[in-house]
mmCIF file of C-alpha atoms and ligand atoms in Angstrom:
data_model
loop_
_atom_site.group_PDB
_atom_site.id
_atom_site.type_symbol
_atom_site.label_atom_id
_atom_site.label_comp_id
_atom_site.label_asym_id
_atom_site.label_seq_id
_atom_site.Cartn_x
_atom_site.Cartn_y
_atom_site.Cartn_z
ATOM 1 C CA MET A 1 65.785 68.345 -97.458
ATOM 2 C CA THR A 2 69.302 67.894 -96.718
ATOM 3 C CA LEU A 3 70.100 63.881 -97.139
ATOM 4 C CA ILE A 4 72.437 62.427 -94.529
ATOM 5 C CA ASP A 5 75.936 62.023 -95.813
ATOM 6 C CA THR A 6 76.138 58.272 -95.388
ATOM 7 C CA ASP A 7 79.371 58.116 -97.625
ATOM 8 C CA LYS A 8 81.513 60.349 -95.124
ATOM 9 C CA ILE A 9 79.392 59.026 -91.814
ATOM 10 C CA CYS A 10 80.892 55.616 -93.080
ATOM 11 C CA GLU A 11 84.382 56.566 -93.416
ATOM 12 C CA LEU A 12 84.320 58.087 -89.992
ATOM 13 C CA ALA A 13 82.105 56.103 -87.463
ATOM 14 C CA PRO A 14 83.294 53.097 -85.822
ATOM 15 C CA SER A 15 81.343 49.803 -86.739
ATOM 16 C CA PRO A 16 78.973 48.957 -85.310
ATOM 17 C CA ALA A 17 77.397 52.587 -84.524
ATOM 18 C CA TYR A 18 73.992 54.407 -84.400
ATOM 19 C CA VAL A 19 74.725 57.812 -85.931
ATOM 20 C CA VAL A 20 72.181 60.502 -85.407
ATOM 21 C CA ASP A 21 72.407 63.794 -87.642
ATOM 22 C CA LEU A 22 71.865 66.775 -85.975
ATOM 23 C CA ASP A 23 70.867 68.934 -88.843
ATOM 24 C CA ARG A 24 68.287 66.540 -89.484
ATOM 25 C CA LEU A 25 67.386 66.536 -85.961
ATOM 26 C CA ARG A 26 67.174 70.118 -86.025
ATOM 27 C CA HIS A 27 65.047 70.033 -89.198
ATOM 28 C CA ASN A 28 62.052 68.012 -87.458
ATOM 29 C CA LEU A 29 62.173 70.305 -84.816
ATOM 30 C CA PHE A 30 61.663 73.265 -86.926
ATOM 31 C CA ILE A 31 58.672 71.779 -88.415
ATOM 32 C CA LEU A 32 57.325 70.840 -84.483
ATOM 33 C CA ASP A 33 58.027 74.277 -83.364
ATOM 34 C CA HIS A 34 56.276 75.886 -86.551
ATOM 35 C CA VAL A 35 52.904 73.743 -85.543
ATOM 36 C CA GLN A 36 53.332 75.126 -81.877
ATOM 37 C CA GLN A 37 53.575 78.348 -82.751
ATOM 38 C CA LYS A 38 50.706 78.349 -85.340
ATOM 39 C CA SER A 39 48.397 76.399 -83.404
ATOM 40 C CA GLY A 40 49.333 77.088 -79.636
ATOM 41 C CA ALA A 41 49.511 73.601 -78.971
ATOM 42 C CA LYS A 42 52.430 72.367 -76.746
ATOM 43 C CA ILE A 43 54.463 69.471 -78.210
ATOM 44 C CA LEU A 44 56.169 67.078 -75.878
ATOM 45 C CA MET A 45 58.772 64.172 -76.927
ATOM 46 C CA ALA A 46 57.598 60.622 -76.118
ATOM 47 C CA MET A 47 61.037 59.495 -74.479
ATOM 48 C CA LYS A 48 59.687 55.684 -74.982
ATOM 49 C CA ALA A 49 60.964 56.205 -78.736
ATOM 50 C CA PHE A 50 64.048 57.909 -78.720
ATOM 51 C CA SER A 51 65.831 58.981 -75.257
ATOM 52 C CA MET A 52 69.549 59.484 -76.292
ATOM 53 C CA TRP A 53 69.628 62.345 -73.634
ATOM 54 C CA SER A 54 73.118 63.935 -75.013
ATOM 55 C CA VAL A 55 70.789 65.679 -77.444
ATOM 56 C CA PHE A 56 68.433 66.510 -75.054
ATOM 57 C CA PRO A 57 69.621 70.052 -74.755
ATOM 58 C CA LEU A 58 69.235 70.973 -78.512
ATOM 59 C CA ILE A 59 65.502 69.204 -78.428
ATOM 60 C CA ARG A 60 64.491 71.281 -75.252
ATOM 61 C CA GLN A 61 64.910 74.465 -77.446
ATOM 62 C CA TYR A 62 62.032 73.906 -79.055
ATOM 63 C CA LEU A 63 59.770 71.264 -77.208
ATOM 64 C CA LYS A 64 58.021 72.088 -74.141
ATOM 65 C CA GLY A 65 58.891 68.660 -72.229
ATOM 66 C CA VAL A 66 58.566 65.069 -72.406
ATOM 67 C CA CYS A 67 56.177 62.501 -71.833
ATOM 68 C CA ALA A 68 56.866 59.362 -69.969
ATOM 69 C CA SER A 69 56.130 55.589 -69.656
ATOM 70 C CA SER A 70 57.574 54.802 -66.183
ATOM 71 C CA PRO A 71 59.505 56.369 -63.366
ATOM 72 C CA TRP A 72 63.055 55.768 -64.930
ATOM 73 C CA GLU A 73 61.683 57.729 -68.130
ATOM 74 C CA ALA A 74 60.227 60.331 -66.373
ATOM 75 C CA ARG A 75 63.382 60.473 -63.965
ATOM 76 C CA LEU A 76 65.542 60.724 -66.913
ATOM 77 C CA GLY A 77 63.270 63.424 -68.463
ATOM 78 C CA ARG A 78 63.225 65.758 -65.269
ATOM 79 C CA GLU A 79 67.118 65.092 -64.941
ATOM 80 C CA GLU A 80 68.465 65.968 -68.410
ATOM 81 C CA PHE A 81 65.665 67.720 -70.394
ATOM 82 C CA GLY A 82 64.091 69.974 -67.807
ATOM 83 C CA GLY A 83 60.300 71.322 -69.128
ATOM 84 C CA GLU A 84 57.474 69.454 -68.402
ATOM 85 C CA VAL A 85 57.054 65.697 -67.554
ATOM 86 C CA HIS A 86 53.993 64.097 -68.426
ATOM 87 C CA SER A 87 53.515 60.368 -66.979
ATOM 88 C CA PHE A 88 51.351 57.693 -68.195
ATOM 89 C CA ALA A 89 51.435 54.134 -67.631
ATOM 90 C CA ALA A 90 48.711 51.286 -68.060
ATOM 91 C CA ALA A 91 48.989 50.813 -64.105
ATOM 92 C CA TYR A 92 50.832 51.681 -61.363
ATOM 93 C CA ARG A 93 52.414 50.434 -58.121
ATOM 94 C CA GLU A 94 51.976 52.668 -55.121
ATOM 95 C CA SER A 95 55.654 53.502 -55.489
ATOM 96 C CA ASP A 96 55.138 54.269 -58.855
ATOM 97 C CA VAL A 97 52.936 56.761 -57.896
ATOM 98 C CA THR A 98 54.711 58.409 -55.218
ATOM 99 C CA GLU A 99 57.672 58.476 -57.465
ATOM 100 C CA LEU A 100 55.747 60.252 -60.216
ATOM 101 C CA LEU A 101 54.081 62.792 -58.107
ATOM 102 C CA ALA A 102 57.124 64.107 -57.014
ATOM 103 C CA ILE A 103 58.737 64.557 -60.586
ATOM 104 C CA SER A 104 55.999 65.048 -62.962
ATOM 105 C CA ASP A 105 53.368 67.810 -63.831
ATOM 106 C CA HIS A 106 50.801 65.646 -65.306
ATOM 107 C CA LEU A 107 49.912 62.167 -64.202
ATOM 108 C CA VAL A 108 47.685 60.203 -66.436
ATOM 109 C CA PHE A 109 45.695 57.295 -65.112
ATOM 110 C CA ASN A 110 44.294 54.350 -67.237
ATOM 111 C CA SER A 111 41.256 53.498 -65.130
ATOM 112 C CA PHE A 112 39.029 54.804 -62.542
ATOM 113 C CA ASN A 113 40.113 52.217 -59.970
ATOM 114 C CA GLN A 114 43.590 53.610 -59.893
ATOM 115 C CA LEU A 115 42.468 57.354 -60.200
ATOM 116 C CA GLU A 116 40.596 56.591 -56.809
ATOM 117 C CA LEU A 117 42.920 54.138 -55.246
ATOM 118 C CA PHE A 118 45.473 56.917 -55.310
ATOM 119 C CA ARG A 119 43.494 59.911 -54.881
ATOM 120 C CA PRO A 120 44.714 60.496 -51.550
ATOM 121 C CA GLN A 121 48.398 61.071 -52.821
ATOM 122 C CA TRP A 122 47.587 63.060 -55.891
ATOM 123 C CA GLU A 123 44.928 65.200 -54.140
ATOM 124 C CA LYS A 124 47.768 66.937 -51.974
ATOM 125 C CA SER A 125 50.274 66.747 -54.753
ATOM 126 C CA GLY A 126 49.367 69.688 -57.239
ATOM 127 C CA VAL A 127 50.333 67.456 -59.858
ATOM 128 C CA SER A 128 47.692 67.638 -62.747
ATOM 129 C CA ILE A 129 45.672 64.674 -63.004
ATOM 130 C CA GLY A 130 44.389 63.188 -66.535
ATOM 131 C CA LEU A 131 42.469 60.087 -67.611
ATOM 132 C CA ARG A 132 43.234 58.560 -70.754
ATOM 133 C CA VAL A 133 40.170 57.219 -72.636
ATOM 134 C CA ASN A 134 39.747 55.049 -75.359
ATOM 135 C CA PRO A 135 37.687 56.128 -78.184
ATOM 136 C CA GLU A 136 36.904 52.633 -79.615
ATOM 137 C CA HIS A 137 38.147 54.023 -82.946
ATOM 138 C CA SER A 138 40.741 52.025 -84.811
ATOM 139 C CA GLU A 139 42.930 53.404 -87.501
ATOM 140 C CA GLY A 140 45.605 51.061 -86.773
ATOM 141 C CA HIS A 141 46.612 48.226 -89.407
ATOM 142 C CA THR A 142 48.792 46.364 -87.018
ATOM 143 C CA PRO A 143 46.751 44.947 -83.766
ATOM 144 C CA ILE A 144 49.880 45.009 -82.005
ATOM 145 C CA TYR A 145 50.082 48.952 -82.284
ATOM 146 C CA ASP A 146 46.470 49.830 -82.188
ATOM 147 C CA PRO A 147 45.633 50.581 -78.336
ATOM 148 C CA CYS A 148 41.769 50.573 -80.053
ATOM 149 C CA ALA A 149 41.727 46.965 -80.750
ATOM 150 C CA PRO A 150 39.045 44.855 -79.371
ATOM 151 C CA MET A 151 39.613 43.882 -75.369
ATOM 152 C CA SER A 152 42.591 46.491 -75.404
ATOM 153 C CA ARG A 153 43.944 47.754 -71.741
ATOM 154 C CA LEU A 154 44.868 51.243 -73.014
ATOM 155 C CA GLY A 155 42.359 53.594 -71.983
ATOM 156 C CA ILE A 156 39.062 54.136 -70.444
ATOM 157 C CA PRO A 157 36.027 53.154 -72.878
ATOM 158 C CA ARG A 158 32.985 55.638 -72.821
ATOM 159 C CA ALA A 159 30.780 53.106 -71.028
ATOM 160 C CA GLU A 160 32.983 52.968 -68.092
ATOM 161 C CA PHE A 161 32.315 56.708 -67.827
ATOM 162 C CA GLU A 162 28.752 56.076 -66.111
ATOM 163 C CA GLY A 163 28.056 56.924 -62.791
ATOM 164 C CA ARG A 164 31.868 58.236 -62.139
ATOM 165 C CA SER A 165 32.930 61.461 -60.530
ATOM 166 C CA LEU A 166 35.570 63.414 -62.350
ATOM 167 C CA ALA A 167 36.256 65.530 -59.353
ATOM 168 C CA GLY A 168 39.894 66.670 -59.486
ATOM 169 C CA VAL A 169 40.384 65.682 -63.273
ATOM 170 C CA ASP A 170 42.101 68.174 -65.148
ATOM 171 C CA GLY A 171 42.289 66.447 -68.492
ATOM 172 C CA LEU A 172 41.711 63.930 -70.811
ATOM 173 C CA HIS A 173 44.433 61.750 -73.020
ATOM 174 C CA PHE A 174 44.053 59.917 -75.851
ATOM 175 C CA HIS A 175 46.692 58.052 -77.974
ATOM 176 C CA THR A 176 45.351 55.909 -80.801
ATOM 177 C CA LEU A 177 47.558 56.286 -83.702
ATOM 178 C CA CYS A 178 51.125 54.782 -85.064
ATOM 179 C CA GLU A 179 52.953 56.403 -87.947
ATOM 180 C CA GLN A 180 49.913 58.136 -89.236
ATOM 181 C CA LEU A 181 49.033 61.311 -91.137
ATOM 182 C CA PHE A 182 46.532 63.731 -90.265
ATOM 183 C CA ASP A 183 43.049 62.389 -91.443
ATOM 184 C CA PRO A 184 43.210 59.613 -89.241
ATOM 185 C CA LEU A 185 43.632 61.822 -86.523
ATOM 186 C CA ALA A 186 40.847 64.055 -87.580
ATOM 187 C CA ARG A 187 38.446 60.928 -87.843
ATOM 188 C CA THR A 188 39.412 59.990 -84.514
ATOM 189 C CA ALA A 189 39.419 63.519 -83.127
ATOM 190 C CA ARG A 190 35.865 63.840 -84.246
ATOM 191 C CA VAL A 191 34.776 60.331 -82.887
ATOM 192 C CA PHE A 192 36.374 61.529 -79.313
ATOM 193 C CA GLU A 193 34.630 64.814 -79.224
ATOM 194 C CA GLU A 194 31.209 62.615 -80.138
ATOM 195 C CA LYS A 195 31.958 60.624 -77.005
ATOM 196 C CA PHE A 196 33.769 62.499 -74.499
ATOM 197 C CA GLY A 197 33.582 66.245 -75.780
ATOM 198 C CA GLN A 198 30.496 66.880 -73.004
ATOM 199 C CA PHE A 199 33.300 66.498 -70.462
ATOM 200 C CA LEU A 200 35.678 68.754 -71.748
ATOM 201 C CA PRO A 201 34.166 71.927 -70.369
ATOM 202 C CA GLY A 202 35.557 73.098 -67.165
ATOM 203 C CA MET A 203 38.795 70.801 -67.913
ATOM 204 C CA LYS A 204 42.155 72.265 -68.618
ATOM 205 C CA TRP A 205 43.714 70.031 -71.071
ATOM 206 C CA LEU A 206 43.849 67.716 -73.701
ATOM 207 C CA ASN A 207 46.364 65.161 -74.776
ATOM 208 C CA LEU A 208 46.590 64.140 -78.469
ATOM 209 C CA GLY A 209 48.948 61.711 -77.832
ATOM 210 C CA GLY A 210 51.555 60.364 -80.218
ATOM 211 C CA GLY A 211 51.786 58.288 -83.610
ATOM 212 C CA HIS A 212 51.263 61.851 -85.526
ATOM 213 C CA HIS A 213 54.028 61.728 -88.197
ATOM 214 C CA ILE A 214 54.111 65.214 -88.306
ATOM 215 C CA THR A 215 57.641 65.602 -89.759
ATOM 216 C CA ARG A 216 57.023 63.259 -92.754
ATOM 217 C CA GLU A 217 56.708 64.461 -95.957
ATOM 218 C CA GLY A 218 52.797 65.226 -96.757
ATOM 219 C CA TYR A 219 51.592 65.987 -93.539
ATOM 220 C CA ASP A 220 48.767 68.333 -93.394
ATOM 221 C CA ILE A 221 50.229 70.635 -90.942
ATOM 222 C CA ASP A 222 47.211 72.998 -91.587
ATOM 223 C CA GLY A 223 44.778 70.548 -90.873
ATOM 224 C CA LEU A 224 46.741 69.830 -87.514
ATOM 225 C CA VAL A 225 46.921 73.330 -86.350
ATOM 226 C CA ASP A 226 42.832 73.777 -87.304
ATOM 227 C CA LEU A 227 42.466 71.151 -85.139
ATOM 228 C CA VAL A 228 44.186 71.957 -82.193
ATOM 229 C CA LYS A 229 42.895 75.534 -82.490
ATOM 230 C CA HIS A 230 39.325 74.058 -82.559
ATOM 231 C CA PHE A 231 39.917 72.384 -79.098
ATOM 232 C CA ARG A 232 41.732 75.494 -77.749
ATOM 233 C CA GLY A 233 39.065 77.722 -78.766
ATOM 234 C CA LYS A 234 35.727 75.627 -78.292
ATOM 235 C CA TYR A 235 36.539 74.616 -74.864
ATOM 236 C CA GLY A 236 39.423 76.895 -73.789
ATOM 237 C CA LEU A 237 41.813 73.765 -73.220
ATOM 238 C CA GLU A 238 45.761 73.795 -73.283
ATOM 239 C CA VAL A 239 46.745 71.051 -75.911
ATOM 240 C CA TYR A 240 49.489 68.790 -75.761
ATOM 241 C CA LEU A 241 50.883 66.592 -78.658
ATOM 242 C CA GLU A 242 53.625 64.114 -77.809
ATOM 243 C CA PRO A 243 54.889 62.251 -80.856
ATOM 244 C CA GLY A 244 58.280 60.181 -80.505
ATOM 245 C CA GLU A 245 58.652 58.846 -83.892
ATOM 246 C CA ALA A 246 58.428 62.452 -85.402
ATOM 247 C CA VAL A 247 60.989 63.830 -83.402
ATOM 248 C CA ALA A 248 63.662 61.229 -84.461
ATOM 249 C CA ILE A 249 62.098 60.022 -88.099
ATOM 250 C CA ASN A 250 65.047 60.261 -90.696
ATOM 251 C CA THR A 251 67.601 61.526 -88.389
ATOM 252 C CA GLY A 252 70.119 58.892 -88.085
ATOM 253 C CA VAL A 253 71.221 55.623 -89.242
ATOM 254 C CA LEU A 254 72.763 52.252 -87.989
ATOM 255 C CA VAL A 255 76.194 51.868 -89.620
ATOM 256 C CA SER A 256 77.282 48.323 -89.783
ATOM 257 C CA GLN A 257 79.840 45.833 -91.478
ATOM 258 C CA VAL A 258 80.194 42.976 -93.212
ATOM 259 C CA LEU A 259 81.584 39.938 -91.302
ATOM 260 C CA ASP A 260 81.260 36.832 -93.836
ATOM 261 C CA VAL A 261 79.572 35.877 -96.777
ATOM 262 C CA VAL A 262 78.256 32.199 -96.767
ATOM 263 C CA HIS A 263 76.470 30.209 -99.173
ATOM 264 C CA ASN A 264 73.241 28.096 -98.527
ATOM 265 C CA ARG A 265 71.060 27.996 -101.446
ATOM 266 C CA MET A 266 71.676 31.885 -101.806
ATOM 267 C CA ASP A 267 74.330 34.233 -100.713
ATOM 268 C CA ILE A 268 74.255 35.353 -97.000
ATOM 269 C CA ALA A 269 76.534 38.219 -95.823
ATOM 270 C CA ILE A 270 76.675 37.880 -92.149
ATOM 271 C CA LEU A 271 76.914 41.662 -90.336
ATOM 272 C CA ASP A 272 78.117 43.027 -87.069
ATOM 273 C CA VAL A 273 74.719 44.008 -86.401
ATOM 274 C CA SER A 274 71.598 41.970 -85.473
ATOM 275 C CA ALA A 275 67.847 42.405 -86.137
ATOM 276 C CA THR A 276 67.092 41.311 -82.741
ATOM 277 C CA CYS A 277 69.531 42.902 -80.755
ATOM 278 C CA HIS A 278 69.944 46.131 -82.654
ATOM 279 C CA MET A 279 66.950 46.965 -84.624
ATOM 280 C CA PRO A 280 63.876 44.532 -83.132
ATOM 281 C CA ASP A 281 61.135 46.436 -84.551
ATOM 282 C CA VAL A 282 62.396 44.584 -87.981
ATOM 283 C CA LEU A 283 61.365 41.410 -86.402
ATOM 284 C CA GLU A 284 58.581 42.676 -84.227
ATOM 285 C CA MET A 285 56.700 45.214 -86.223
ATOM 286 C CA PRO A 286 57.719 43.950 -88.334
ATOM 287 C CA TYR A 287 59.178 46.202 -91.304
ATOM 288 C CA ARG A 288 61.894 46.395 -94.084
ATOM 289 C CA PRO A 289 64.633 49.183 -93.393
ATOM 290 C CA THR A 290 66.188 50.847 -96.321
ATOM 291 C CA ILE A 291 69.781 50.372 -96.785
ATOM 292 C CA THR A 292 72.202 52.914 -98.397
ATOM 293 C CA GLY A 293 72.515 51.495 -102.191
ATOM 294 C CA GLY A 294 70.484 48.407 -101.596
ATOM 295 C CA GLY A 295 67.532 47.490 -103.721
ATOM 296 C CA ASP A 296 64.958 44.676 -103.711
ATOM 297 C CA PRO A 297 66.319 41.280 -104.486
ATOM 298 C CA GLY A 298 67.107 40.670 -107.661
ATOM 299 C CA THR A 299 66.885 44.400 -109.344
ATOM 300 C CA LEU A 300 70.655 44.748 -108.973
ATOM 301 C CA PRO A 301 73.220 42.507 -109.796
ATOM 302 C CA HIS A 302 74.185 40.601 -106.820
ATOM 303 C CA THR A 303 71.377 39.697 -104.175
ATOM 304 C CA TYR A 304 72.133 38.983 -100.514
ATOM 305 C CA ARG A 305 70.165 37.870 -97.362
ATOM 306 C CA LEU A 306 71.392 40.301 -94.589
ATOM 307 C CA ALA A 307 71.754 38.433 -91.182
ATOM 308 C CA GLY A 308 72.966 39.146 -87.890
ATOM 309 C CA PRO A 309 75.581 37.254 -85.828
ATOM 310 C CA SER A 310 73.332 35.793 -83.223
ATOM 311 C CA CYS A 311 72.814 32.178 -82.740
ATOM 312 C CA LEU A 312 68.764 33.095 -82.896
ATOM 313 C CA ALA A 313 68.236 31.415 -86.839
ATOM 314 C CA GLY A 314 65.695 33.971 -87.159
ATOM 315 C CA ASP A 315 67.974 36.936 -87.010
ATOM 316 C CA VAL A 316 67.459 37.547 -90.204
ATOM 317 C CA ILE A 317 67.186 41.493 -91.249
ATOM 318 C CA GLY A 318 66.165 40.522 -95.153
ATOM 319 C CA ASP A 319 67.052 40.247 -98.978
ATOM 320 C CA TRP A 320 68.691 43.064 -100.598
ATOM 321 C CA SER A 321 70.543 43.441 -103.979
ATOM 322 C CA PHE A 322 73.487 45.629 -104.853
ATOM 323 C CA ASP A 323 75.550 46.643 -107.493
ATOM 324 C CA ARG A 324 78.783 45.279 -106.174
ATOM 325 C CA LYS A 325 79.705 41.750 -104.347
ATOM 326 C CA LEU A 326 79.793 42.080 -100.630
ATOM 327 C CA SER A 327 83.052 41.377 -98.903
ATOM 328 C CA PRO A 328 84.271 41.078 -95.502
ATOM 329 C CA GLY A 329 84.955 44.845 -94.418
ATOM 330 C CA ASP A 330 82.247 46.256 -96.639
ATOM 331 C CA ARG A 331 80.333 48.813 -94.792
ATOM 332 C CA LEU A 332 76.440 48.841 -95.334
ATOM 333 C CA VAL A 333 74.130 51.616 -93.405
ATOM 334 C CA PHE A 334 70.674 51.390 -92.625
ATOM 335 C CA GLU A 335 68.611 54.272 -92.451
ATOM 336 C CA ASP A 336 66.362 56.139 -90.219
ATOM 337 C CA MET A 337 67.453 53.833 -86.971
ATOM 338 C CA SER A 338 67.414 56.539 -84.648
ATOM 339 C CA HIS A 339 64.002 55.809 -83.167
ATOM 340 C CA TYR A 340 62.792 52.487 -81.291
ATOM 341 C CA THR A 341 66.234 51.439 -81.696
ATOM 342 C CA MET A 342 68.314 52.402 -78.875
ATOM 343 C CA VAL A 343 65.788 52.326 -76.212
ATOM 344 C CA LYS A 344 64.850 48.775 -77.583
ATOM 345 C CA THR A 345 68.367 47.177 -78.041
ATOM 346 C CA THR A 346 69.645 44.029 -75.920
ATOM 347 C CA PHE A 347 72.705 42.707 -75.060
ATOM 348 C CA PHE A 348 71.542 39.312 -76.009
ATOM 349 C CA ASN A 349 74.530 36.581 -76.931
ATOM 350 C CA GLY A 350 76.755 39.254 -75.837
ATOM 351 C CA ILE A 351 77.186 40.559 -79.100
ATOM 352 C CA GLN A 352 78.933 44.064 -79.324
ATOM 353 C CA HIS A 353 76.453 47.008 -78.768
ATOM 354 C CA PRO A 354 76.760 49.778 -81.457
ATOM 355 C CA ALA A 355 78.366 52.880 -80.355
ATOM 356 C CA ILE A 356 75.910 56.021 -80.280
ATOM 357 C CA CYS A 357 77.399 59.043 -82.122
ATOM 358 C CA THR A 358 76.286 62.483 -83.526
ATOM 359 C CA TRP A 359 77.162 63.848 -87.091
ATOM 360 C CA GLU A 360 77.483 67.648 -87.397
ATOM 361 C CA SER A 361 77.400 68.051 -91.343
ATOM 362 C CA GLY A 362 78.545 71.583 -91.332
ATOM 363 C CA SER A 363 81.658 71.009 -89.540
ATOM 364 C CA GLU A 364 81.963 67.283 -90.699
ATOM 365 C CA GLU A 365 82.399 66.022 -87.278
ATOM 366 C CA LEU A 366 81.773 62.756 -85.805
ATOM 367 C CA LYS A 367 81.188 62.566 -82.225
ATOM 368 C CA VAL A 368 81.416 59.522 -80.328
ATOM 369 C CA ILE A 369 79.020 60.080 -77.596
ATOM 370 C CA ARG A 370 79.305 56.275 -75.823
ATOM 371 C CA LYS A 371 80.782 52.837 -76.475
ATOM 372 C CA PHE A 372 79.954 50.152 -74.899
ATOM 373 C CA GLY A 373 82.192 47.584 -73.296
ATOM 374 C CA TYR A 374 82.352 43.874 -71.558
ATOM 375 C CA GLY A 375 81.418 45.896 -68.180
ATOM 376 C CA ASP A 376 78.252 47.026 -69.329
ATOM 377 C CA PHE A 377 77.058 43.307 -70.540
ATOM 378 C CA LYS A 378 78.115 41.865 -67.087
ATOM 379 C CA SER A 379 76.386 44.689 -64.785
ATOM 380 C CA ARG A 380 73.051 43.527 -66.227
ATOM 381 C CA LEU A 381 73.560 40.227 -65.338
ATOM 382 C CA SER A 382 74.066 39.657 -61.743
HETATM 383 C C1 PLP B 401 54.199 55.380 -77.547
HETATM 384 C C2 PLP B 401 53.234 56.649 -77.393
HETATM 385 C C3 PLP B 401 53.916 58.061 -77.742
HETATM 386 C C4 PLP B 401 54.329 58.179 -79.173
HETATM 387 O O1 PLP B 401 54.106 57.572 -79.826
HETATM 388 P P1 PLP B 401 54.829 57.744 -81.508
HETATM 389 O O2 PLP B 401 54.241 56.720 -82.202
HETATM 390 O O3 PLP B 401 56.416 57.328 -81.381
HETATM 391 O O4 PLP B 401 54.596 59.159 -82.081
HETATM 392 C C5 PLP B 401 52.983 58.941 -77.227
HETATM 393 N N1 PLP B 401 52.196 58.604 -76.012
HETATM 394 C C6 PLP B 401 51.904 57.336 -75.466
HETATM 395 C C7 PLP B 401 50.816 57.436 -74.488
HETATM 396 C C8 PLP B 401 52.566 56.452 -76.484
HETATM 397 O O5 PLP B 401 52.105 55.527 -75.732
#
């Protein structure tokens, strides 16, 4: 596995900046394509996780299309990715359905109410229609990322299928995992088949959603291939996977620099990147990112709290130690920052927004794709 050359990137990138390593992206795409070839599954990219459309021409060489969560995502997928566009949202407005039917290949409903409400529109559209089901089998440990948590609005529970017509429905969709290896999928698929298998004969497709960490070290690719083949073989279905993270995991970094070091019971380095603005999952999920050259507090000689420049007291990324003292101008690199970052950032506090860059390691070319300025901030606010 080629590692990202953070030294070189630090030297060449502006700060702050998201830098996506194209070789690392290719590495993930090779693995996903291998799954497609071996299993016959079609893999879509979940735009929710990663929508840096300047690299869509690379991704579409391998993946079959995108899955979108809204008309805007679907439109971006249609315009910049090509291939298949599959759309799902927890609920649609009538205008959403009109827009989505015009640009989607698959449209997935989250309730029988909406399936029937919009039947007159979709029946004449030619778009393949599916239902998202809720297998009510939790594998997640974080309730906000567990669509099978009690009282979840995501997916139709089995009991709701009683007495309902599936006329015109081509496929079923479940999405219940988050950052998981194969075993949770295998267990979920078993429960799904027990509860919903009776509806599969006569359908055209099955969508296994996202949350599969297929490109992570240790993923049981053979297990996944067999599972896809099982559903394709037994029911004659087209099988879709729609990972987001697995496309972009370990492909990019967030370059930052130290602006100041202050002291209040401990040394606190204030950076030009913010947890709340630029890596909100650090607070929301929450999780602790990896920093190149950084260790747990106390494991290296100099420990700092790293915090953002915003006015939010809780804009704290966490505590790390380093083998050197930090001073203004020093660069720090947060690893694995491609997915669920650029798609989630805000301009809160009017803080300088990280540039978006690509890194081609073979030619050592750092390209600045997009810089943000005052106009981008202003244009969102009136
Ligand atoms: C979030 C989501 C995905 C992608 O999930 P990852 O965890 O990024 O792989 C796929 N499908 C649906 C319906 C989603 O909500």
